[in-house]
PDB file of C-alpha atoms in Angstrom:
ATOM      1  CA  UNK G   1      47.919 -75.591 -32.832  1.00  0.00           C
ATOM      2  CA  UNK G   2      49.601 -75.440 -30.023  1.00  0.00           C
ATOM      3  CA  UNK G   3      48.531 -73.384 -27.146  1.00  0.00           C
ATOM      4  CA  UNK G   4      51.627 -70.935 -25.762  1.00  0.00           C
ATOM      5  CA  UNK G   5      52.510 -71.308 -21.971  1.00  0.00           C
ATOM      6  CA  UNK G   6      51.379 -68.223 -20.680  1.00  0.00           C
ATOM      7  CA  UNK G   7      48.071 -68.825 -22.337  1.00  0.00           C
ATOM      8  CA  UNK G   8      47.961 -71.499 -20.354  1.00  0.00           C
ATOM      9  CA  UNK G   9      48.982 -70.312 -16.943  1.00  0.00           C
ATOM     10  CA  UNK G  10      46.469 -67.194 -17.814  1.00  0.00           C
ATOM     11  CA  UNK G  11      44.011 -69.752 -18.093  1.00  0.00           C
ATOM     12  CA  UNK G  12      45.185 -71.683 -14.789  1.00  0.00           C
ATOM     13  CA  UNK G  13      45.428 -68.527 -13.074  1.00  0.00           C
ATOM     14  CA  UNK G  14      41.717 -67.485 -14.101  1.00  0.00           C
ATOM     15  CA  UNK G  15      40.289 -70.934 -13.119  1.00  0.00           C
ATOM     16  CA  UNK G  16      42.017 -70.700  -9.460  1.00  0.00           C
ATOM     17  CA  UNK G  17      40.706 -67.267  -8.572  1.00  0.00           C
ATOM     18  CA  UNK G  18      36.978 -67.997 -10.322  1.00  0.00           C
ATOM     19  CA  UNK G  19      37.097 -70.899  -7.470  1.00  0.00           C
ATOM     20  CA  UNK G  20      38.185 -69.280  -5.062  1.00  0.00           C
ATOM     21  CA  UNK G  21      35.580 -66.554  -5.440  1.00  0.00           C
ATOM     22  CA  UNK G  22      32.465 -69.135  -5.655  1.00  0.00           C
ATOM     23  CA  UNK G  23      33.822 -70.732  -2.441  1.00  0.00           C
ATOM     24  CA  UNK G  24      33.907 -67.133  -0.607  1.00  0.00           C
ATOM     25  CA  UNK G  25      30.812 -66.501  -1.627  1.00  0.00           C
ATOM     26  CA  UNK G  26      29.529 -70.073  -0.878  1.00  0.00           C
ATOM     27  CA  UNK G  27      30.965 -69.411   2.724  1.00  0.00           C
ATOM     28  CA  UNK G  28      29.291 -65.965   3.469  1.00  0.00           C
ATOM     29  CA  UNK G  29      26.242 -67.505   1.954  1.00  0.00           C
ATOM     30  CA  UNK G  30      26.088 -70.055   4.389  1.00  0.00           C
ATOM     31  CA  UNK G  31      26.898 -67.964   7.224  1.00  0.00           C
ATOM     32  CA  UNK G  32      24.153 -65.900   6.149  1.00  0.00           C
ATOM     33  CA  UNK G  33      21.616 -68.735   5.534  1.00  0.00           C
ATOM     34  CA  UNK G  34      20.864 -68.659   9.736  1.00  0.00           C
ATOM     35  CA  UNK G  35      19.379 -66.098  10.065  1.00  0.00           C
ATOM     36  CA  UNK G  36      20.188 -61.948  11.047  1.00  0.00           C
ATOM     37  CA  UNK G  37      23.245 -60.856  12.397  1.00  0.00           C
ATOM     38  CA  UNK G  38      23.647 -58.132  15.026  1.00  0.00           C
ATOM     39  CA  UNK G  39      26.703 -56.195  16.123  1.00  0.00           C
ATOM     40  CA  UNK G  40      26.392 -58.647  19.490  1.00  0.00           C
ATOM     41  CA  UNK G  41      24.423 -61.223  21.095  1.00  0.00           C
ATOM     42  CA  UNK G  42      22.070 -60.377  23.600  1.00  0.00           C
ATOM     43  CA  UNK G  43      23.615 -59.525  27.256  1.00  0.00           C
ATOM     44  CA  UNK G  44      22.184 -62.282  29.974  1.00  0.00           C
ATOM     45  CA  UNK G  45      23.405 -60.544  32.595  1.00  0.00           C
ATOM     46  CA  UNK G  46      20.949 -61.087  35.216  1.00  0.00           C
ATOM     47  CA  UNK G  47      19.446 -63.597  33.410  1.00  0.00           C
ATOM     48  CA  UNK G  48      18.940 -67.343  34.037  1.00  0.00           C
ATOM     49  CA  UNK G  49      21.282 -69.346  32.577  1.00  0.00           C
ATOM     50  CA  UNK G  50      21.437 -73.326  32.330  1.00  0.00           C
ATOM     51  CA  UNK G  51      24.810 -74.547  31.782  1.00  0.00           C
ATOM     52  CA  UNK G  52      28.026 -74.007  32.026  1.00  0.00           C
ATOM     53  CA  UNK G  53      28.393 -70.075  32.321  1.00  0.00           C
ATOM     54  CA  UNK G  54      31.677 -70.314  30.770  1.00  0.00           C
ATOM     55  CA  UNK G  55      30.288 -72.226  27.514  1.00  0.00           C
ATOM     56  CA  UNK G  56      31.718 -70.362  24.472  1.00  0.00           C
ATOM     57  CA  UNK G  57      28.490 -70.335  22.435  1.00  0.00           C
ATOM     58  CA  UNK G  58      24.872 -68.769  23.845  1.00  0.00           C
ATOM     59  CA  UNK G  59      21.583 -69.785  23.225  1.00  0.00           C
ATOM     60  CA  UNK G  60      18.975 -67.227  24.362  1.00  0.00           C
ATOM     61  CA  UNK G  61      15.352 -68.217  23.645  1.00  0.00           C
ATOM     62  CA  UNK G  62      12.635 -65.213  23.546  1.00  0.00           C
ATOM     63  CA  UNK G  63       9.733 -66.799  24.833  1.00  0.00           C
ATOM     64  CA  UNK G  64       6.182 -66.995  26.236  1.00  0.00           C
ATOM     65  CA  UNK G  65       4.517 -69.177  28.854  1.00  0.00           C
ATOM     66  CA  UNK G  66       1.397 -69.065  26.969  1.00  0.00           C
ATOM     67  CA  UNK G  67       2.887 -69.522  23.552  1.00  0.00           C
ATOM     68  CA  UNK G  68       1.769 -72.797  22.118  1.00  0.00           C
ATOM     69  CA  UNK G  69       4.738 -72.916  20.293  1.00  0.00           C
ATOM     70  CA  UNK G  70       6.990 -72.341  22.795  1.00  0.00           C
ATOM     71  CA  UNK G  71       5.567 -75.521  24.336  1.00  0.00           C
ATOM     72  CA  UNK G  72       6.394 -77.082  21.663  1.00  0.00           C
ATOM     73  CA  UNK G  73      10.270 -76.086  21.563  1.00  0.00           C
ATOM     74  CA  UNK G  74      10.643 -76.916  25.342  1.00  0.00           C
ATOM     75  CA  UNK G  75       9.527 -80.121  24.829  1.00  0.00           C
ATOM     76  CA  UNK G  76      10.904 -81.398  21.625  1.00  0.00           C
ATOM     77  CA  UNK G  77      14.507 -78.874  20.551  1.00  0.00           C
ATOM     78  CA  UNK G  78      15.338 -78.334  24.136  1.00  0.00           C
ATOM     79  CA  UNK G  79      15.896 -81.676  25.619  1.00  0.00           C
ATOM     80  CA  UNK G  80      17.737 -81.891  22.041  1.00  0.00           C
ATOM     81  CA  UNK G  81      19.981 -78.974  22.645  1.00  0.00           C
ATOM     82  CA  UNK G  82      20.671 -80.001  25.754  1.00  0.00           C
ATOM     83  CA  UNK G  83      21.704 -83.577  24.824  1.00  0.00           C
ATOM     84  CA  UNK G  84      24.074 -82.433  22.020  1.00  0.00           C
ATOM     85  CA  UNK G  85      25.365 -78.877  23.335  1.00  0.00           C
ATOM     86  CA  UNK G  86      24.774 -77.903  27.007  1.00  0.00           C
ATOM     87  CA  UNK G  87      25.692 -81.231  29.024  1.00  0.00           C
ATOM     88  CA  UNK G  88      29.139 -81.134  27.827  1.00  0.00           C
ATOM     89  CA  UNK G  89      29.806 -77.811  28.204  1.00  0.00           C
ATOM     90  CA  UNK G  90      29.584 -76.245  24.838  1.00  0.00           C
ATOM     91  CA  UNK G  91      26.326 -74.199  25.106  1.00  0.00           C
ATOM     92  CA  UNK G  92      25.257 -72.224  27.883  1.00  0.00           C
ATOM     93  CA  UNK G  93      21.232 -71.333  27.545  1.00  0.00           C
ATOM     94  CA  UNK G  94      19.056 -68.125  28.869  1.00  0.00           C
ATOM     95  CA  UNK G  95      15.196 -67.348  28.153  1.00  0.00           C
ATOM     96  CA  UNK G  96      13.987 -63.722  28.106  1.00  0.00           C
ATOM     97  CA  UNK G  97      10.462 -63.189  28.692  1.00  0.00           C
ATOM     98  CA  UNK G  98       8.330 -62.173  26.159  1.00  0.00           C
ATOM     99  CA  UNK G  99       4.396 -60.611  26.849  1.00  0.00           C
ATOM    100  CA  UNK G 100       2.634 -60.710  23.662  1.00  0.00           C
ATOM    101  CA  UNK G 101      -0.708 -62.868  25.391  1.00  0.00           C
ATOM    102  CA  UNK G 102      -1.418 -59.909  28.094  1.00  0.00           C
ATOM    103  CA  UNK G 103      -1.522 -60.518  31.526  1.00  0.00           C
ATOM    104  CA  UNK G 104      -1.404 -64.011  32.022  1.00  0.00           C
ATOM    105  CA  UNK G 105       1.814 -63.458  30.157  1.00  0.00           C
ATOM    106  CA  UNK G 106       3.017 -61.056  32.245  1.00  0.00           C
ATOM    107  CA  UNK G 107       1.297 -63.382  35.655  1.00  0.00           C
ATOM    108  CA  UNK G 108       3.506 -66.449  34.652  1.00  0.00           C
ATOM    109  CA  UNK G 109       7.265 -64.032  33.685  1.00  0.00           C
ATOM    110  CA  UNK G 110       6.976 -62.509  37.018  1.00  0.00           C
ATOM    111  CA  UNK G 111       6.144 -65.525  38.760  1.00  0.00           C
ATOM    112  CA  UNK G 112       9.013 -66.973  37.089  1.00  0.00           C
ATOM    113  CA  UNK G 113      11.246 -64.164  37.721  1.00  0.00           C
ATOM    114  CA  UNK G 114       9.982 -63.975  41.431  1.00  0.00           C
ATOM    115  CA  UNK G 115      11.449 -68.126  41.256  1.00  0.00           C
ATOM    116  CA  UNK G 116      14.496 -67.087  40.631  1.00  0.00           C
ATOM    117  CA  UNK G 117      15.156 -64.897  42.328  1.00  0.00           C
ATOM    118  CA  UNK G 118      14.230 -66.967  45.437  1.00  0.00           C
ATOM    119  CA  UNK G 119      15.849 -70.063  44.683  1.00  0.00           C
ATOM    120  CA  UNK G 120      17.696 -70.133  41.557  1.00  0.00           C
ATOM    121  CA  UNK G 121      18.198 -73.726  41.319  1.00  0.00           C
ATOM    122  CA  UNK G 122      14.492 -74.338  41.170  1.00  0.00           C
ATOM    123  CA  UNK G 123      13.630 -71.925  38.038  1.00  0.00           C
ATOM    124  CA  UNK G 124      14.330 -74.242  35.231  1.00  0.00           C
ATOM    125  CA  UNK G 125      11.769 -77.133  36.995  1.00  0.00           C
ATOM    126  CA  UNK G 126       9.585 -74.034  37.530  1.00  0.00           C
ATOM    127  CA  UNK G 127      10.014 -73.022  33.647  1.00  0.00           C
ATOM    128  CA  UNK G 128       9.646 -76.420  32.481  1.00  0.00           C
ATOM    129  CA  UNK G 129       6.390 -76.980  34.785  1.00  0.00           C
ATOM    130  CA  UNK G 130       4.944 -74.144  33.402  1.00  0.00           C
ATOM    131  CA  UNK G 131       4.914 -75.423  29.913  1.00  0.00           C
ATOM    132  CA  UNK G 132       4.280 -78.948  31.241  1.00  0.00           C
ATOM    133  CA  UNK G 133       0.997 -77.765  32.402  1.00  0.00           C
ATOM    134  CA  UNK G 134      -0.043 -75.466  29.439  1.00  0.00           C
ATOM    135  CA  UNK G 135      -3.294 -76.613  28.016  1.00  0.00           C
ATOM    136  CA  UNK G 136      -4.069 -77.294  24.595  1.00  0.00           C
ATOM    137  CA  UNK G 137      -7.344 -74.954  24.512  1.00  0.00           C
ATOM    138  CA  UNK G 138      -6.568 -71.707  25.663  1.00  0.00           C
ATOM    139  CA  UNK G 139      -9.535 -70.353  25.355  1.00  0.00           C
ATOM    140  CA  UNK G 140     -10.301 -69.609  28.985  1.00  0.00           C
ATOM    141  CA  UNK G 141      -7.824 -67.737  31.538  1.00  0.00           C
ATOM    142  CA  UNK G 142      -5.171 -70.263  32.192  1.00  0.00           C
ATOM    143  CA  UNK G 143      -2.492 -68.569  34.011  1.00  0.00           C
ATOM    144  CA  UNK G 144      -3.733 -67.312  37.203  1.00  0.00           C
ATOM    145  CA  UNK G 145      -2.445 -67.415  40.810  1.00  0.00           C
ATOM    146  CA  UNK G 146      -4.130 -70.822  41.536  1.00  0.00           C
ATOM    147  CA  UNK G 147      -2.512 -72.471  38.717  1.00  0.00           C
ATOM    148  CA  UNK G 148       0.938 -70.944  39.713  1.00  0.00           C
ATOM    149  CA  UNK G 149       0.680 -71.563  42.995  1.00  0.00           C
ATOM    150  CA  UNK G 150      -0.817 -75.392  42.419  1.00  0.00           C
ATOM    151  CA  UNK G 151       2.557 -75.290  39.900  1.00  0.00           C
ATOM    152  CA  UNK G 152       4.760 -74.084  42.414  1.00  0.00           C
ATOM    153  CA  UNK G 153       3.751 -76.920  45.157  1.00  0.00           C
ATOM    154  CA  UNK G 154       5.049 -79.079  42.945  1.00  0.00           C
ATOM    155  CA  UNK G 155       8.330 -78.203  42.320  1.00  0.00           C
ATOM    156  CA  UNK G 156      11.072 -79.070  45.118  1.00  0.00           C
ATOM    157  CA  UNK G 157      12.766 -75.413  46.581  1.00  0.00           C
ATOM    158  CA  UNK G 158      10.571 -72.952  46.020  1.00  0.00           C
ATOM    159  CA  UNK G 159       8.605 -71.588  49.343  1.00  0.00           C
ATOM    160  CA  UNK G 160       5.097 -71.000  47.691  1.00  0.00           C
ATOM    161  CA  UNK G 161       3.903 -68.618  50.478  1.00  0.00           C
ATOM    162  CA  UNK G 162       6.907 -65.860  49.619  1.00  0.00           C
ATOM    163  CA  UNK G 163       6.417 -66.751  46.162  1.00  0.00           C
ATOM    164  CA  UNK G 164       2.656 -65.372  46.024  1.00  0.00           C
ATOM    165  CA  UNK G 165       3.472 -62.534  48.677  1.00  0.00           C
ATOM    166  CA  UNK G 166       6.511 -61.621  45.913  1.00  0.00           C
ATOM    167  CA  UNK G 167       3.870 -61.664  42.907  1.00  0.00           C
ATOM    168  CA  UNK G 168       1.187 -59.712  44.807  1.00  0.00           C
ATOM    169  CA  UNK G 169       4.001 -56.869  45.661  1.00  0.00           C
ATOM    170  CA  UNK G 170       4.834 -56.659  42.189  1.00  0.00           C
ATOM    171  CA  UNK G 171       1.061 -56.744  41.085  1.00  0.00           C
ATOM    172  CA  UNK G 172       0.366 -53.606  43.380  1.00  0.00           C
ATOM    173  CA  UNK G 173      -0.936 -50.905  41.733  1.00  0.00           C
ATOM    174  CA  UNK G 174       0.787 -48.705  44.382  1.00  0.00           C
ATOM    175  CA  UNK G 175       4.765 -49.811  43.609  1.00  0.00           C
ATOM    176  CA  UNK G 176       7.026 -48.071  41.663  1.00  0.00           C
ATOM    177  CA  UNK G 177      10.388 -49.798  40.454  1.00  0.00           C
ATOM    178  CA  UNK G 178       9.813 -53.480  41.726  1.00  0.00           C
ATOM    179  CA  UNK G 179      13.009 -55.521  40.963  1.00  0.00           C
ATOM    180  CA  UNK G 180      10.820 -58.112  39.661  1.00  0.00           C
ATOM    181  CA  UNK G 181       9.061 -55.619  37.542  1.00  0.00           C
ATOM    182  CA  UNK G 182      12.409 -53.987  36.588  1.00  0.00           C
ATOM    183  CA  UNK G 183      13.366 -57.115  34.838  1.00  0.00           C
ATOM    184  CA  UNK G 184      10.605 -57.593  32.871  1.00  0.00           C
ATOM    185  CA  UNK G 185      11.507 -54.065  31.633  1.00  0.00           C
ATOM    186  CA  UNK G 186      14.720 -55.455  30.671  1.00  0.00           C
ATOM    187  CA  UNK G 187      13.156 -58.132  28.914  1.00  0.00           C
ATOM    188  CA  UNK G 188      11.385 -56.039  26.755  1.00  0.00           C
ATOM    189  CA  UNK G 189      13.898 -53.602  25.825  1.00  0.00           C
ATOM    190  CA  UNK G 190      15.724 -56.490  24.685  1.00  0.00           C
ATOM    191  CA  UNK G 191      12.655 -57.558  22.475  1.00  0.00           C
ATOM    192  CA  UNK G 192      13.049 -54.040  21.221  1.00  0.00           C
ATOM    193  CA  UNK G 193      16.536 -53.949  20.230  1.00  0.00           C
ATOM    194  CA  UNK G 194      16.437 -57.908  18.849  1.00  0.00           C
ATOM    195  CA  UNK G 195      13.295 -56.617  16.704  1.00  0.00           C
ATOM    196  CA  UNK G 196      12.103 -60.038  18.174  1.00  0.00           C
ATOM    197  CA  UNK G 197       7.962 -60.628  16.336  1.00  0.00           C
ATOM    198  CA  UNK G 198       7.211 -63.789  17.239  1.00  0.00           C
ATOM    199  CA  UNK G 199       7.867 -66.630  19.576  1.00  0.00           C
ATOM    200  CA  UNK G 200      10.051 -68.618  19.805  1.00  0.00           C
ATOM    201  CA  UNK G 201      12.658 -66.777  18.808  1.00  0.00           C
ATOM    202  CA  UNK G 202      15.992 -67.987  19.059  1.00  0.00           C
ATOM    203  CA  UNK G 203      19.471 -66.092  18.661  1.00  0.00           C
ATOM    204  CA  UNK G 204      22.596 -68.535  18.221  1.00  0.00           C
ATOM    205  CA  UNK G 205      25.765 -65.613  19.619  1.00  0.00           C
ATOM    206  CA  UNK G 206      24.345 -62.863  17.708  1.00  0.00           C
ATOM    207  CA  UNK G 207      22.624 -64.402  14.680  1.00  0.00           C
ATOM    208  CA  UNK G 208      18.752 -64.609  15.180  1.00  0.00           C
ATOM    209  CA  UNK G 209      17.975 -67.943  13.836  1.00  0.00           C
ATOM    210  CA  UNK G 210      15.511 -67.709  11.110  1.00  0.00           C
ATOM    211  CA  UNK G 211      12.399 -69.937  11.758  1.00  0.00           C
ATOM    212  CA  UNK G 212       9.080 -70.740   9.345  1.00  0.00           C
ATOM    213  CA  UNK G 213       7.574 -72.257  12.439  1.00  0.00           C
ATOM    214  CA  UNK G 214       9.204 -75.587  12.282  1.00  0.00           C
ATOM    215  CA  UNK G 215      11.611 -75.593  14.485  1.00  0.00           C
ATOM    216  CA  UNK G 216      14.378 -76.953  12.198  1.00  0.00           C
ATOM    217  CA  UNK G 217      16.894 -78.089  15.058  1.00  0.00           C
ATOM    218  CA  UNK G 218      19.580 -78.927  12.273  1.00  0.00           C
ATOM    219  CA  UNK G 219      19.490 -74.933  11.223  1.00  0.00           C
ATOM    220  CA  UNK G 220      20.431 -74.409  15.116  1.00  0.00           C
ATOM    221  CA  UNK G 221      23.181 -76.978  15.115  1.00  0.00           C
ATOM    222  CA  UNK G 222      24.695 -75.891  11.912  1.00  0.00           C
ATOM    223  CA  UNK G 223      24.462 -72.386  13.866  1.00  0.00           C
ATOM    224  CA  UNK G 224      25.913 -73.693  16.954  1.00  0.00           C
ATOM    225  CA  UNK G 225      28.472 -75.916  15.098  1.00  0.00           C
ATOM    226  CA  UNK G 226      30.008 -72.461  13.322  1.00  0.00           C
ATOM    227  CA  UNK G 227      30.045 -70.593  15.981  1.00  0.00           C
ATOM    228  CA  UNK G 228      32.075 -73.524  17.886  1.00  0.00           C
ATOM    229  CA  UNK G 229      34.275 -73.756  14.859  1.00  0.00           C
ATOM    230  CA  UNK G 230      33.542 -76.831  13.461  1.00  0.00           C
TER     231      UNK G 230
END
């Protein structure tokens, strides 16, 4: 029997708009499959940035000097991220301190801080040295102002002497509002409002990249790559 024309087109019609819903949905889901969104991305004003300031797509890391895998991200994704994304302009990158190991946590953020605030074109040799050195056992005290001062020798720009006068000024029991202080305050409010848990946490814009603790680097470029439009 033959089938009449608007039957047809009816049929058409349904077909068209039962794709076109699956691919919405296929869209959001993938857009969704990164991670959390937020209203914004976290503000790096103040912050150091590597980069091109202008970059159209932010990268902020929440991280710890004494986090194991943090290490691991600095030294594997990073040099990654910067390959791909940051050399030619498309990614600007900021870390936010993060204190969940105590005060050797705290020792090596305000040390870094205290960097660059000095000399800000020796922090990221300063931030990489610090993971550089990070042992594998961390049993015993590693972060102390030895090893950041041994650290700091090492890296070109930075006057050691003012560095460890600037840490021991911010140590003292005695001051109140320490700028180097202040901004690990900062820090941790925006811990707080990123409901950041672990480390490394990493927010592509304003999606915080979900992570099992492997590090999937394609889950970050597919994150970087929508946000860039592509």
């Amino acid at each position: 029997m033959k089938k009449s024309p608007l039957k047809v087109i009816v049929t058409i019609t349904l077909i068209v708009v039962a794709l076109l819903v699956l691919l919405v949905v296929l869209v959001n889901r993938d857009s969704e499959s990164f991670g959390r969104e937020f209203d914004e991305a976290p503000s790096t004003e103040g912050q150091p940035i590597y980069g091109d300031s202008d970059a159209p797509v932010t990268v902020v890391e929440f991280g710890d000097y004494k986090c194991p895998g943090c290490k691991a991200w600095d030294e594997t994704i990073f040099p990654q991220l910067e390959a791909d994304y940051i050399d030619n302009g498309d990614v600007q990158f900021s870390y936010v301190n993060i204190l969940f190991h105590g005060e050797e946590s705290r020792l090596a953020s305000l040390a870094a801080e205290a960097v660059y605030v000095q000399n800000p074109d020796a922090y990221w040799d300063f931030h990489h040295a610090l993971f550089d050195d990070q042992p594998e056992n961390q049993q015993a005290t590693w972060v102390t102002n030895d090893k950041i001062e041994e650290i700091a020798d090492g890296v070109e720009g930075i006057d050691t002497e003012a560095l460890m006068e600037d840490i021991e000024e911010a140590l003292a029991e005695d001051v109140e509002n320490n700028p180097l202080m202040d901004e690990l305050v900062i820090d941790d409010n925006l811990r707080n409002q990123y409901e950041v848990e672990s480390t490394p946490t990493i927010m592509v814009n304003n999606v915080k990249i979900e992570d099992d603790g492997t590090f999937d680097y394609e889950v970050i470029q597919a994150a970087i790559d929508e946000a860039l439009g592509e």
